[in-house]
Amino acid sequence: MTSWQAPMRRALAEAAAAADHGDVPIGAVVVDPSGNVIATAGNERQLTGDPLAHAEVLALRRAAQALGGWRLDNCTLVVTLEPCAMCAGALVQARVGRLVFGAFDAKAGAVASLGDVVRDPRLPHRAEVVSGVLADESAVLLTGFFAARRDTP
C-alpha cells in the first residue's frame, strides 16, 4: 500500500469517537497486507476506567482475536499519534510489521521523539516506520480536545 491516507482517515474517525466519550482523541487501525481493515479502536481509558485501554493496545488485541493468533507480522498498525512506550512495546511484542503514525508526540512518543522502541536493535523484532501521515489533522483533533478542557471551568 503506497498511500496510508485511507486507513489514517479511519483512525481519525476512531479518534473523534473517543473524544465523544471523553477520551483523548487517539485512534488506531490494523490492516492486513492487502490493506483490508481487520481491527479498529479509539482510546477507552475514560470509558472503561482501564489505564491500559490505549487505542493501539485495543486495536492489537482485536486484530489478534480476528486473526486467531497473536503474531501480526504482516500487518500494519496505523495510529493518529506517535505511540507511547507501552504501545510501542506492545506492537513489538505482537510482531507488527509496520507502524504508520500521524502526529509526533514530543512529551511521550517512543518511536522518534523520546526514543525508538520499535526499531531498537537489541529487541527481537523491529517494525518499519512511516511517520507524518495526515499529521496536521491528527494534531488539530488533539489540540482542540485539550483547548476545550482548559476552557471548561
JSON list of C-alpha atoms in Angstrom, two decimals:
[
{"chain": "A", "resi": 1, "resn": "MET", "atom": "CA", "xyz": [0.00, 0.00, 0.00]},
{"chain": "A", "resi": 2, "resn": "THR", "atom": "CA", "xyz": [1.64, 3.24, -1.08]},
{"chain": "A", "resi": 3, "resn": "SER", "atom": "CA", "xyz": [-0.80, 5.72, 0.45]},
{"chain": "A", "resi": 4, "resn": "TRP", "atom": "CA", "xyz": [-1.75, 5.38, 4.08]},
{"chain": "A", "resi": 5, "resn": "GLN", "atom": "CA", "xyz": [-4.30, 8.19, 3.96]},
{"chain": "A", "resi": 6, "resn": "ALA", "atom": "CA", "xyz": [-7.43, 6.00, 3.79]},
{"chain": "A", "resi": 7, "resn": "PRO", "atom": "CA", "xyz": [-6.62, 3.89, 6.87]},
{"chain": "A", "resi": 8, "resn": "MET", "atom": "CA", "xyz": [-5.41, 7.03, 8.66]},
{"chain": "A", "resi": 9, "resn": "ARG", "atom": "CA", "xyz": [-8.77, 8.69, 7.96]},
{"chain": "A", "resi": 10, "resn": "ARG", "atom": "CA", "xyz": [-10.41, 5.64, 9.54]},
{"chain": "A", "resi": 11, "resn": "ALA", "atom": "CA", "xyz": [-8.11, 6.04, 12.56]},
{"chain": "A", "resi": 12, "resn": "LEU", "atom": "CA", "xyz": [-9.05, 9.73, 12.74]},
{"chain": "A", "resi": 13, "resn": "ALA", "atom": "CA", "xyz": [-12.74, 8.74, 12.84]},
{"chain": "A", "resi": 14, "resn": "GLU", "atom": "CA", "xyz": [-11.95, 6.38, 15.74]},
{"chain": "A", "resi": 15, "resn": "ALA", "atom": "CA", "xyz": [-10.12, 9.23, 17.48]},
{"chain": "A", "resi": 16, "resn": "ALA", "atom": "CA", "xyz": [-13.10, 11.56, 17.07]},
{"chain": "A", "resi": 17, "resn": "ALA", "atom": "CA", "xyz": [-15.40, 8.89, 18.51]},
{"chain": "A", "resi": 18, "resn": "ALA", "atom": "CA", "xyz": [-13.07, 8.53, 21.53]},
{"chain": "A", "resi": 19, "resn": "ALA", "atom": "CA", "xyz": [-13.32, 12.27, 22.16]},
{"chain": "A", "resi": 20, "resn": "ASP", "atom": "CA", "xyz": [-17.11, 11.99, 22.07]},
{"chain": "A", "resi": 21, "resn": "HIS", "atom": "CA", "xyz": [-16.99, 9.88, 25.23]},
{"chain": "A", "resi": 22, "resn": "GLY", "atom": "CA", "xyz": [-14.34, 11.99, 26.95]},
{"chain": "A", "resi": 23, "resn": "ASP", "atom": "CA", "xyz": [-11.19, 10.13, 25.99]},
{"chain": "A", "resi": 24, "resn": "VAL", "atom": "CA", "xyz": [-8.11, 11.69, 24.45]},
{"chain": "A", "resi": 25, "resn": "PRO", "atom": "CA", "xyz": [-8.74, 11.53, 20.68]},
{"chain": "A", "resi": 26, "resn": "ILE", "atom": "CA", "xyz": [-6.35, 8.86, 19.50]},
{"chain": "A", "resi": 27, "resn": "GLY", "atom": "CA", "xyz": [-7.45, 6.23, 17.03]},
{"chain": "A", "resi": 28, "resn": "ALA", "atom": "CA", "xyz": [-5.82, 3.10, 15.66]},
{"chain": "A", "resi": 29, "resn": "VAL", "atom": "CA", "xyz": [-6.46, 0.71, 12.79]},
{"chain": "A", "resi": 30, "resn": "VAL", "atom": "CA", "xyz": [-4.80, -2.60, 11.95]},
{"chain": "A", "resi": 31, "resn": "VAL", "atom": "CA", "xyz": [-4.68, -3.56, 8.28]},
{"chain": "A", "resi": 32, "resn": "ASP", "atom": "CA", "xyz": [-3.62, -6.82, 6.66]},
{"chain": "A", "resi": 33, "resn": "PRO", "atom": "CA", "xyz": [-1.06, -6.99, 3.81]},
{"chain": "A", "resi": 34, "resn": "SER", "atom": "CA", "xyz": [-3.83, -6.38, 1.25]},
{"chain": "A", "resi": 35, "resn": "GLY", "atom": "CA", "xyz": [-4.90, -3.19, 3.00]},
{"chain": "A", "resi": 36, "resn": "ASN", "atom": "CA", "xyz": [-8.08, -4.66, 4.48]},
{"chain": "A", "resi": 37, "resn": "VAL", "atom": "CA", "xyz": [-9.02, -3.28, 7.88]},
{"chain": "A", "resi": 38, "resn": "ILE", "atom": "CA", "xyz": [-9.11, -6.11, 10.42]},
{"chain": "A", "resi": 39, "resn": "ALA", "atom": "CA", "xyz": [-9.45, -4.11, 13.65]},
{"chain": "A", "resi": 40, "resn": "THR", "atom": "CA", "xyz": [-10.11, -0.58, 14.85]},
{"chain": "A", "resi": 41, "resn": "ALA", "atom": "CA", "xyz": [-10.14, 1.20, 18.20]},
{"chain": "A", "resi": 42, "resn": "GLY", "atom": "CA", "xyz": [-10.10, 4.56, 19.88]},
{"chain": "A", "resi": 43, "resn": "ASN", "atom": "CA", "xyz": [-8.86, 5.34, 23.36]},
{"chain": "A", "resi": 44, "resn": "GLU", "atom": "CA", "xyz": [-11.17, 3.92, 26.03]},
{"chain": "A", "resi": 45, "resn": "ARG", "atom": "CA", "xyz": [-9.38, 4.79, 29.27]},
{"chain": "A", "resi": 46, "resn": "GLN", "atom": "CA", "xyz": [-12.12, 7.14, 30.47]},
{"chain": "A", "resi": 47, "resn": "LEU", "atom": "CA", "xyz": [-14.89, 4.98, 29.07]},
{"chain": "A", "resi": 48, "resn": "THR", "atom": "CA", "xyz": [-13.72, 1.77, 30.76]},
{"chain": "A", "resi": 49, "resn": "GLY", "atom": "CA", "xyz": [-11.58, 3.03, 33.64]},
{"chain": "A", "resi": 50, "resn": "ASP", "atom": "CA", "xyz": [-8.75, 0.87, 32.28]},
{"chain": "A", "resi": 51, "resn": "PRO", "atom": "CA", "xyz": [-5.35, 2.62, 32.27]},
{"chain": "A", "resi": 52, "resn": "LEU", "atom": "CA", "xyz": [-4.14, 0.24, 29.54]},
{"chain": "A", "resi": 53, "resn": "ALA", "atom": "CA", "xyz": [-7.06, 0.95, 27.16]},
{"chain": "A", "resi": 54, "resn": "HIS", "atom": "CA", "xyz": [-4.97, 2.91, 24.67]},
{"chain": "A", "resi": 55, "resn": "ALA", "atom": "CA", "xyz": [-6.22, 2.77, 21.09]},
{"chain": "A", "resi": 56, "resn": "GLU", "atom": "CA", "xyz": [-3.16, 0.85, 19.91]},
{"chain": "A", "resi": 57, "resn": "VAL", "atom": "CA", "xyz": [-3.41, -1.88, 22.56]},
{"chain": "A", "resi": 58, "resn": "LEU", "atom": "CA", "xyz": [-7.13, -2.34, 21.92]},
{"chain": "A", "resi": 59, "resn": "ALA", "atom": "CA", "xyz": [-6.64, -2.50, 18.15]},
{"chain": "A", "resi": 60, "resn": "LEU", "atom": "CA", "xyz": [-3.81, -5.03, 18.51]},
{"chain": "A", "resi": 61, "resn": "ARG", "atom": "CA", "xyz": [-5.94, -7.21, 20.80]},
{"chain": "A", "resi": 62, "resn": "ARG", "atom": "CA", "xyz": [-8.87, -7.08, 18.40]},
{"chain": "A", "resi": 63, "resn": "ALA", "atom": "CA", "xyz": [-6.64, -7.87, 15.41]},
{"chain": "A", "resi": 64, "resn": "ALA", "atom": "CA", "xyz": [-5.14, -10.88, 17.18]},
{"chain": "A", "resi": 65, "resn": "GLN", "atom": "CA", "xyz": [-8.62, -12.10, 18.03]},
{"chain": "A", "resi": 66, "resn": "ALA", "atom": "CA", "xyz": [-9.82, -11.61, 14.44]},
{"chain": "A", "resi": 67, "resn": "LEU", "atom": "CA", "xyz": [-6.80, -13.49, 13.05]},
{"chain": "A", "resi": 68, "resn": "GLY", "atom": "CA", "xyz": [-6.83, -16.19, 15.69]},
{"chain": "A", "resi": 69, "resn": "GLY", "atom": "CA", "xyz": [-3.28, -15.60, 16.89]},
{"chain": "A", "resi": 70, "resn": "TRP", "atom": "CA", "xyz": [-1.02, -13.04, 18.49]},
{"chain": "A", "resi": 71, "resn": "ARG", "atom": "CA", "xyz": [1.56, -12.73, 15.72]},
{"chain": "A", "resi": 72, "resn": "LEU", "atom": "CA", "xyz": [0.72, -9.78, 13.48]},
{"chain": "A", "resi": 73, "resn": "ASP", "atom": "CA", "xyz": [3.94, -9.98, 11.40]},
{"chain": "A", "resi": 74, "resn": "ASN", "atom": "CA", "xyz": [2.47, -8.93, 8.09]},
{"chain": "A", "resi": 75, "resn": "CYS", "atom": "CA", "xyz": [0.06, -6.36, 9.48]},
{"chain": "A", "resi": 76, "resn": "THR", "atom": "CA", "xyz": [0.32, -2.60, 9.73]},
{"chain": "A", "resi": 77, "resn": "LEU", "atom": "CA", "xyz": [-0.76, -0.57, 12.75]},
{"chain": "A", "resi": 78, "resn": "VAL", "atom": "CA", "xyz": [-2.00, 2.88, 11.71]},
{"chain": "A", "resi": 79, "resn": "VAL", "atom": "CA", "xyz": [-2.37, 5.34, 14.59]},
{"chain": "A", "resi": 80, "resn": "THR", "atom": "CA", "xyz": [-3.07, 9.05, 14.78]},
{"chain": "A", "resi": 81, "resn": "LEU", "atom": "CA", "xyz": [-0.32, 9.83, 17.32]},
{"chain": "A", "resi": 82, "resn": "GLU", "atom": "CA", "xyz": [3.20, 8.52, 17.82]},
{"chain": "A", "resi": 83, "resn": "PRO", "atom": "CA", "xyz": [2.86, 5.62, 20.27]},
{"chain": "A", "resi": 84, "resn": "CYS", "atom": "CA", "xyz": [3.94, 5.86, 23.90]},
{"chain": "A", "resi": 85, "resn": "ALA", "atom": "CA", "xyz": [6.43, 3.38, 25.40]},
{"chain": "A", "resi": 86, "resn": "MET", "atom": "CA", "xyz": [3.69, 0.93, 26.41]},
{"chain": "A", "resi": 87, "resn": "CYS", "atom": "CA", "xyz": [2.08, 0.89, 22.97]},
{"chain": "A", "resi": 88, "resn": "ALA", "atom": "CA", "xyz": [5.41, 0.77, 21.15]},
{"chain": "A", "resi": 89, "resn": "GLY", "atom": "CA", "xyz": [6.36, -2.23, 23.30]},
{"chain": "A", "resi": 90, "resn": "ALA", "atom": "CA", "xyz": [3.02, -3.87, 22.60]},
{"chain": "A", "resi": 91, "resn": "LEU", "atom": "CA", "xyz": [3.45, -3.61, 18.84]},
{"chain": "A", "resi": 92, "resn": "VAL", "atom": "CA", "xyz": [6.94, -5.07, 19.11]},
{"chain": "A", "resi": 93, "resn": "GLN", "atom": "CA", "xyz": [5.58, -7.97, 21.20]},
{"chain": "A", "resi": 94, "resn": "ALA", "atom": "CA", "xyz": [2.81, -8.53, 18.62]},
{"chain": "A", "resi": 95, "resn": "ARG", "atom": "CA", "xyz": [5.46, -8.62, 15.88]},
{"chain": "A", "resi": 96, "resn": "VAL", "atom": "CA", "xyz": [3.68, -5.91, 13.85]},
{"chain": "A", "resi": 97, "resn": "GLY", "atom": "CA", "xyz": [5.47, -5.48, 10.54]},
{"chain": "A", "resi": 98, "resn": "ARG", "atom": "CA", "xyz": [4.85, -1.78, 10.01]},
{"chain": "A", "resi": 99, "resn": "LEU", "atom": "CA", "xyz": [3.80, 1.22, 12.07]},
{"chain": "A", "resi": 100, "resn": "VAL", "atom": "CA", "xyz": [2.23, 4.24, 10.40]},
{"chain": "A", "resi": 101, "resn": "PHE", "atom": "CA", "xyz": [1.53, 7.25, 12.57]},
{"chain": "A", "resi": 102, "resn": "GLY", "atom": "CA", "xyz": [0.32, 10.81, 12.16]},
{"chain": "A", "resi": 103, "resn": "ALA", "atom": "CA", "xyz": [1.46, 13.44, 14.65]},
{"chain": "A", "resi": 104, "resn": "PHE", "atom": "CA", "xyz": [4.65, 13.27, 16.66]},
{"chain": "A", "resi": 105, "resn": "ASP", "atom": "CA", "xyz": [4.33, 13.30, 20.46]},
{"chain": "A", "resi": 106, "resn": "ALA", "atom": "CA", "xyz": [7.15, 15.36, 21.99]},
{"chain": "A", "resi": 107, "resn": "LYS", "atom": "CA", "xyz": [6.04, 14.52, 25.54]},
{"chain": "A", "resi": 108, "resn": "ALA", "atom": "CA", "xyz": [5.57, 10.75, 25.37]},
{"chain": "A", "resi": 109, "resn": "GLY", "atom": "CA", "xyz": [6.41, 9.45, 21.88]},
{"chain": "A", "resi": 110, "resn": "ALA", "atom": "CA", "xyz": [8.56, 6.32, 21.99]},
{"chain": "A", "resi": 111, "resn": "VAL", "atom": "CA", "xyz": [9.17, 5.88, 18.27]},
{"chain": "A", "resi": 112, "resn": "ALA", "atom": "CA", "xyz": [11.04, 9.06, 17.37]},
{"chain": "A", "resi": 113, "resn": "SER", "atom": "CA", "xyz": [10.51, 11.84, 19.90]},
{"chain": "A", "resi": 114, "resn": "LEU", "atom": "CA", "xyz": [11.90, 10.40, 23.16]},
{"chain": "A", "resi": 115, "resn": "GLY", "atom": "CA", "xyz": [13.43, 7.20, 21.87]},
{"chain": "A", "resi": 116, "resn": "ASP", "atom": "CA", "xyz": [12.81, 4.45, 19.38]},
{"chain": "A", "resi": 117, "resn": "VAL", "atom": "CA", "xyz": [11.43, 1.28, 20.93]},
{"chain": "A", "resi": 118, "resn": "VAL", "atom": "CA", "xyz": [10.12, -0.19, 17.67]},
{"chain": "A", "resi": 119, "resn": "ARG", "atom": "CA", "xyz": [13.47, -0.16, 15.86]},
{"chain": "A", "resi": 120, "resn": "ASP", "atom": "CA", "xyz": [15.78, -0.86, 18.79]},
{"chain": "A", "resi": 121, "resn": "PRO", "atom": "CA", "xyz": [18.33, -3.41, 17.53]},
{"chain": "A", "resi": 122, "resn": "ARG", "atom": "CA", "xyz": [18.52, -5.02, 20.98]},
{"chain": "A", "resi": 123, "resn": "LEU", "atom": "CA", "xyz": [14.94, -6.27, 20.68]},
{"chain": "A", "resi": 124, "resn": "PRO", "atom": "CA", "xyz": [13.99, -9.47, 18.82]},
{"chain": "A", "resi": 125, "resn": "HIS", "atom": "CA", "xyz": [11.64, -7.68, 16.42]},
{"chain": "A", "resi": 126, "resn": "ARG", "atom": "CA", "xyz": [11.73, -4.34, 14.63]},
{"chain": "A", "resi": 127, "resn": "ALA", "atom": "CA", "xyz": [8.98, -2.66, 12.65]},
{"chain": "A", "resi": 128, "resn": "GLU", "atom": "CA", "xyz": [9.20, -0.46, 9.60]},
{"chain": "A", "resi": 129, "resn": "VAL", "atom": "CA", "xyz": [8.01, 3.08, 10.47]},
{"chain": "A", "resi": 130, "resn": "VAL", "atom": "CA", "xyz": [6.17, 5.62, 8.34]},
{"chain": "A", "resi": 131, "resn": "SER", "atom": "CA", "xyz": [5.52, 8.93, 10.10]},
{"chain": "A", "resi": 132, "resn": "GLY", "atom": "CA", "xyz": [3.69, 12.19, 9.50]},
{"chain": "A", "resi": 133, "resn": "VAL", "atom": "CA", "xyz": [0.67, 10.76, 7.62]},
{"chain": "A", "resi": 134, "resn": "LEU", "atom": "CA", "xyz": [-2.14, 13.33, 7.98]},
{"chain": "A", "resi": 135, "resn": "ALA", "atom": "CA", "xyz": [-0.20, 14.74, 10.92]},
{"chain": "A", "resi": 136, "resn": "ASP", "atom": "CA", "xyz": [-1.95, 18.11, 10.82]},
{"chain": "A", "resi": 137, "resn": "GLU", "atom": "CA", "xyz": [-5.41, 16.53, 11.06]},
{"chain": "A", "resi": 138, "resn": "SER", "atom": "CA", "xyz": [-4.27, 14.40, 14.00]},
{"chain": "A", "resi": 139, "resn": "ALA", "atom": "CA", "xyz": [-2.74, 17.39, 15.76]},
{"chain": "A", "resi": 140, "resn": "VAL", "atom": "CA", "xyz": [-5.88, 19.51, 15.26]},
{"chain": "A", "resi": 141, "resn": "LEU", "atom": "CA", "xyz": [-8.02, 16.87, 16.98]},
{"chain": "A", "resi": 142, "resn": "LEU", "atom": "CA", "xyz": [-5.68, 16.76, 19.95]},
{"chain": "A", "resi": 143, "resn": "THR", "atom": "CA", "xyz": [-5.15, 20.49, 20.35]},
{"chain": "A", "resi": 144, "resn": "GLY", "atom": "CA", "xyz": [-8.88, 21.14, 20.06]},
{"chain": "A", "resi": 145, "resn": "PHE", "atom": "CA", "xyz": [-9.64, 18.48, 22.67]},
{"chain": "A", "resi": 146, "resn": "PHE", "atom": "CA", "xyz": [-7.18, 19.88, 25.20]},
{"chain": "A", "resi": 147, "resn": "ALA", "atom": "CA", "xyz": [-8.09, 23.51, 24.48]},
{"chain": "A", "resi": 148, "resn": "ALA", "atom": "CA", "xyz": [-11.73, 22.70, 25.26]},
{"chain": "A", "resi": 149, "resn": "ARG", "atom": "CA", "xyz": [-10.66, 21.05, 28.53]},
{"chain": "A", "resi": 150, "resn": "ARG", "atom": "CA", "xyz": [-8.64, 24.13, 29.56]},
{"chain": "A", "resi": 151, "resn": "ASP", "atom": "CA", "xyz": [-11.58, 26.44, 28.78]},
{"chain": "A", "resi": 152, "resn": "THR", "atom": "CA", "xyz": [-14.01, 24.38, 30.85]},
{"chain": "A", "resi": 153, "resn": "PRO", "atom": "CA", "xyz": [-14.41, 25.66, 34.43]}
]
